[in-house]
Amino acid sequence: QNQPCREFHIVVLGAGGVGKSCLTAQFVHHEWIESYDPTIEDSYRTQVSIDGRQVVLEILDTAGTDQFVAMRDLYMKTGQGFLLVFSITSKSSLAELVNLREEIIRIKDDESVPIVIAGNKADLEDQRAVERAKAFSLSQRWEAPYYETSARTKTNVDEVFVDLCRQMLRRDDT
Ligand code: GDP
Ligand code: MG
């Protein structure tokens, strides 16, 4: 059965420095680059095969600096799936996700919008500041899956994007 190619908009959100650009680059270009301009906001187009279905993704890697706050409403409206990234080395970066999720739900007026939570920099276990259990309980409350990722070691990078795609496909089917 030949199903039409779907296209989805993904928005990558989180505090500055958590690894949004590194995760996006690992997924789209399969490369690790140590450093990105933290103020650059860019979108990337890529095609993936999910359970035998072709999906085109438009991924917006947000910068979250104040000058972009006005744009936030717009991309939150356009976004169909949200990758919420924090760093396991920073408690405040997890707290930031609470605000971002509230904003998404308010703007989309939808409690069940596809979300995946990524606790990035999992390779820095010796600098861990957020217990896995703490992030996990938040993810259960939000009914959003939680993954610990590392853009550096390419751990769970494809998995977070694929999970988000599956959620968006499921929602599209119903
Ligand atoms: P953004 O501001 O969220 O886009 O963060 P970046 O992707 O620019 O990354 C910020 C910093 O964290 C850079 O110095 C990266 O090298 C580093 N970084 C990003 N992801 C990882 C990771 O998984 N592990 C480690 N150890 N460092 C990371
Ligand atoms: Mg960035």
Tab-separated table of C-alpha atoms and ligand atoms in Angstrom:
chain	number	residue	atom	x	y	z
A	1	GLN	CA	0.000	0.000	0.000
A	2	ASN	CA	1.479	3.276	-1.128
A	3	GLN	CA	0.797	5.926	1.444
A	4	PRO	CA	1.480	9.571	0.671
A	5	CYS	CA	4.660	11.055	2.066
A	6	ARG	CA	3.936	12.949	5.301
A	7	GLU	CA	5.599	16.146	6.290
A	8	PHE	CA	5.965	17.205	9.900
A	9	HIS	CA	7.331	20.227	11.713
A	10	ILE	CA	9.496	19.505	14.738
A	11	VAL	CA	10.659	22.222	17.128
A	12	VAL	CA	13.715	21.651	19.340
A	13	LEU	CA	13.408	23.660	22.540
A	14	GLY	CA	15.350	24.071	25.765
A	15	ALA	CA	17.667	26.338	27.697
A	16	GLY	CA	20.820	27.681	26.065
A	17	GLY	CA	23.789	25.342	26.015
A	18	VAL	CA	21.922	22.067	26.622
A	19	GLY	CA	22.897	20.672	23.216
A	20	LYS	CA	19.951	21.414	20.919
A	21	SER	CA	22.173	22.263	17.955
A	22	CYS	CA	24.496	19.292	18.555
A	23	LEU	CA	21.551	16.869	18.780
A	24	THR	CA	19.974	18.279	15.627
A	25	ALA	CA	23.268	18.069	13.712
A	26	GLN	CA	23.838	14.494	14.860
A	27	PHE	CA	20.404	13.497	13.656
A	28	VAL	CA	20.405	15.402	10.362
A	29	HIS	CA	24.085	15.266	9.348
A	30	HIS	CA	25.443	12.387	11.496
A	31	GLU	CA	28.275	14.518	12.723
A	32	TRP	CA	29.583	15.854	16.006
A	33	ILE	CA	30.636	19.463	15.963
A	34	GLU	CA	31.967	20.758	19.252
A	35	SER	CA	30.619	24.255	19.022
A	36	TYR	CA	27.790	26.194	17.377
A	37	ASP	CA	26.911	29.854	17.476
A	38	PRO	CA	24.420	29.874	20.376
A	39	THR	CA	22.385	32.683	18.803
A	40	ILE	CA	21.748	30.946	15.500
A	41	GLU	CA	18.274	29.653	14.881
A	42	ASP	CA	17.954	27.483	11.816
A	43	SER	CA	15.771	24.801	10.311
A	44	TYR	CA	16.786	21.601	8.593
A	45	ARG	CA	14.909	19.391	6.192
A	46	THR	CA	15.481	15.677	6.233
A	47	GLN	CA	13.684	12.558	5.108
A	48	VAL	CA	13.394	9.444	7.242
A	49	SER	CA	11.732	6.085	6.963
A	50	ILE	CA	9.581	5.228	9.963
A	51	ASP	CA	8.068	1.736	10.058
A	52	GLY	CA	8.257	1.639	6.283
A	53	ARG	CA	6.688	5.063	5.817
A	54	GLN	CA	8.535	7.991	4.292
A	55	VAL	CA	8.398	11.092	6.414
A	56	VAL	CA	9.829	14.502	5.616
A	57	LEU	CA	10.856	16.453	8.685
A	58	GLU	CA	11.356	20.159	8.977
A	59	ILE	CA	13.347	20.560	12.190
A	60	LEU	CA	13.647	23.985	13.795
A	61	ASP	CA	16.679	24.287	16.081
A	62	THR	CA	15.692	27.241	18.261
A	63	ALA	CA	18.124	29.650	19.891
A	64	GLY	CA	15.802	30.952	22.594
A	65	THR	CA	17.501	34.295	22.970
A	66	ASP	CA	15.218	37.178	23.891
A	67	GLN	CA	15.142	38.653	20.435
A	68	PHE	CA	13.379	35.514	19.260
A	69	VAL	CA	10.649	35.471	21.917
A	70	ALA	CA	8.265	37.212	19.549
A	71	MET	CA	8.765	34.352	17.089
A	72	ARG	CA	7.994	31.760	19.697
A	73	ASP	CA	4.227	31.950	19.349
A	74	LEU	CA	4.557	31.452	15.640
A	75	TYR	CA	6.768	28.374	15.707
A	76	MET	CA	4.837	26.868	18.584
A	77	LYS	CA	1.706	27.180	16.462
A	78	THR	CA	3.402	25.655	13.427
A	79	GLY	CA	5.175	22.902	15.336
A	80	GLN	CA	3.506	19.497	15.400
A	81	GLY	CA	6.057	17.767	17.597
A	82	PHE	CA	8.367	19.175	20.250
A	83	LEU	CA	11.714	17.865	21.444
A	84	LEU	CA	12.247	19.339	24.909
A	85	VAL	CA	15.943	19.209	25.755
A	86	PHE	CA	17.647	19.740	29.091
A	87	SER	CA	21.129	18.806	30.271
A	88	ILE	CA	21.528	16.189	33.002
A	89	THR	CA	24.306	18.440	34.332
A	90	SER	CA	21.941	21.361	34.986
A	91	LYS	CA	18.934	21.421	37.327
A	92	SER	CA	17.761	24.784	36.034
A	93	SER	CA	17.643	23.466	32.480
A	94	LEU	CA	15.054	20.898	33.595
A	95	ALA	CA	13.023	23.603	35.350
A	96	GLU	CA	13.032	25.594	32.108
A	97	LEU	CA	11.139	22.763	30.391
A	98	VAL	CA	8.191	23.258	32.749
A	99	ASN	CA	7.732	26.776	31.400
A	100	LEU	CA	8.229	25.730	27.803
A	101	ARG	CA	5.651	22.961	28.022
A	102	GLU	CA	3.098	25.318	29.586
A	103	GLU	CA	3.710	27.762	26.770
A	104	ILE	CA	3.271	25.064	24.113
A	105	ILE	CA	0.014	23.831	25.624
A	106	ARG	CA	-1.296	27.360	26.009
A	107	ILE	CA	-0.475	28.352	22.454
A	108	LYS	CA	-1.643	25.147	20.808
A	109	ASP	CA	-4.562	24.824	23.208
A	110	ASP	CA	-3.890	21.103	23.232
A	111	GLU	CA	-2.822	18.946	26.187
A	112	SER	CA	-1.831	15.951	24.107
A	113	VAL	CA	0.613	17.521	21.684
A	114	PRO	CA	3.456	15.123	20.758
A	115	ILE	CA	6.432	15.747	23.065
A	116	VAL	CA	9.654	13.866	23.808
A	117	ILE	CA	11.948	14.835	26.688
A	118	ALA	CA	15.696	14.467	26.180
A	119	GLY	CA	18.107	14.575	29.124
A	120	ASN	CA	21.206	15.356	27.089
A	121	LYS	CA	24.947	15.127	27.939
A	122	ALA	CA	24.387	11.646	29.373
A	123	ASP	CA	28.095	11.005	28.713
A	124	LEU	CA	28.866	13.449	31.544
A	125	GLU	CA	27.663	11.077	34.262
A	126	ASP	CA	30.272	12.423	36.704
A	127	GLN	CA	28.684	15.880	36.419
A	128	ARG	CA	25.112	14.681	36.760
A	129	ALA	CA	22.875	17.129	38.652
A	130	VAL	CA	19.464	15.705	37.673
A	131	GLU	CA	18.529	12.242	38.909
A	132	ARG	CA	17.138	10.017	36.221
A	133	ALA	CA	14.148	9.251	38.480
A	134	LYS	CA	13.316	12.922	38.797
A	135	ALA	CA	13.179	13.490	35.048
A	136	PHE	CA	11.322	10.232	34.612
A	137	SER	CA	8.582	11.162	37.084
A	138	LEU	CA	8.094	14.468	35.271
A	139	SER	CA	7.816	12.618	31.990
A	140	GLN	CA	5.188	10.297	33.456
A	141	ARG	CA	3.151	13.240	34.672
A	142	TRP	CA	3.329	14.729	31.197
A	143	GLU	CA	2.763	11.367	29.499
A	144	ALA	CA	5.777	12.123	27.339
A	145	PRO	CA	8.624	9.642	26.886
A	146	TYR	CA	11.979	10.377	28.496
A	147	TYR	CA	15.342	9.478	26.972
A	148	GLU	CA	18.841	10.184	28.198
A	149	THR	CA	20.825	11.249	25.164
A	150	SER	CA	24.328	12.197	24.200
A	151	ALA	CA	24.968	14.157	21.053
A	152	ARG	CA	28.656	13.508	21.640
A	153	THR	CA	28.463	9.714	21.729
A	154	LYS	CA	25.344	9.581	19.501
A	155	THR	CA	23.351	7.820	22.190
A	156	ASN	CA	19.553	7.785	21.726
A	157	VAL	CA	19.744	10.601	19.177
A	158	ASP	CA	17.852	8.822	16.400
A	159	GLU	CA	15.559	7.311	19.028
A	160	VAL	CA	14.188	10.637	20.275
A	161	PHE	CA	13.379	11.863	16.766
A	162	VAL	CA	11.889	8.527	15.718
A	163	ASP	CA	9.720	8.414	18.843
A	164	LEU	CA	8.442	11.899	18.071
A	165	CYS	CA	7.719	10.877	14.462
A	166	ARG	CA	5.749	7.845	15.621
A	167	GLN	CA	3.655	10.047	17.920
A	168	MET	CA	2.957	12.485	15.071
A	169	LEU	CA	2.094	9.683	12.650
A	170	ARG	CA	-0.270	8.084	15.166
A	171	ARG	CA	-2.006	11.385	15.705
A	172	ASP	CA	-2.237	11.964	11.954
A	173	ASP	CA	-3.834	8.550	11.463
A	174	THR	CA	-6.650	9.149	13.922
B	1	GDP	P1	22.340	24.705	22.365
B	1	GDP	O1	22.582	26.092	22.874
B	1	GDP	O2	21.260	24.026	23.153
B	1	GDP	O3	22.115	24.624	20.892
B	1	GDP	O4	23.661	23.868	22.710
B	1	GDP	P2	24.821	23.395	21.708
B	1	GDP	O5	24.347	22.289	20.850
B	1	GDP	O6	25.411	24.571	21.031
B	1	GDP	O7	25.868	22.785	22.761
B	1	GDP	C1	26.337	23.569	23.850
B	1	GDP	C2	27.626	22.977	24.403
B	1	GDP	O8	27.381	21.688	24.956
B	1	GDP	C3	28.727	22.792	23.352
B	1	GDP	O9	29.950	23.103	23.944
B	1	GDP	C4	28.670	21.319	23.025
B	1	GDP	O10	29.927	20.829	22.640
B	1	GDP	C5	28.207	20.721	24.348
B	1	GDP	N1	27.397	19.504	24.166
B	1	GDP	C6	26.268	19.369	23.431
B	1	GDP	N2	25.786	18.128	23.509
B	1	GDP	C7	26.640	17.430	24.302
B	1	GDP	C8	26.687	16.084	24.769
B	1	GDP	O11	25.837	15.226	24.487
B	1	GDP	N3	27.730	15.761	25.596
B	1	GDP	C9	28.689	16.660	25.948
B	1	GDP	N4	29.660	16.232	26.750
B	1	GDP	N5	28.668	17.934	25.525
B	1	GDP	C10	27.660	18.316	24.723
B	2	MG	MG	22.027	26.131	19.439
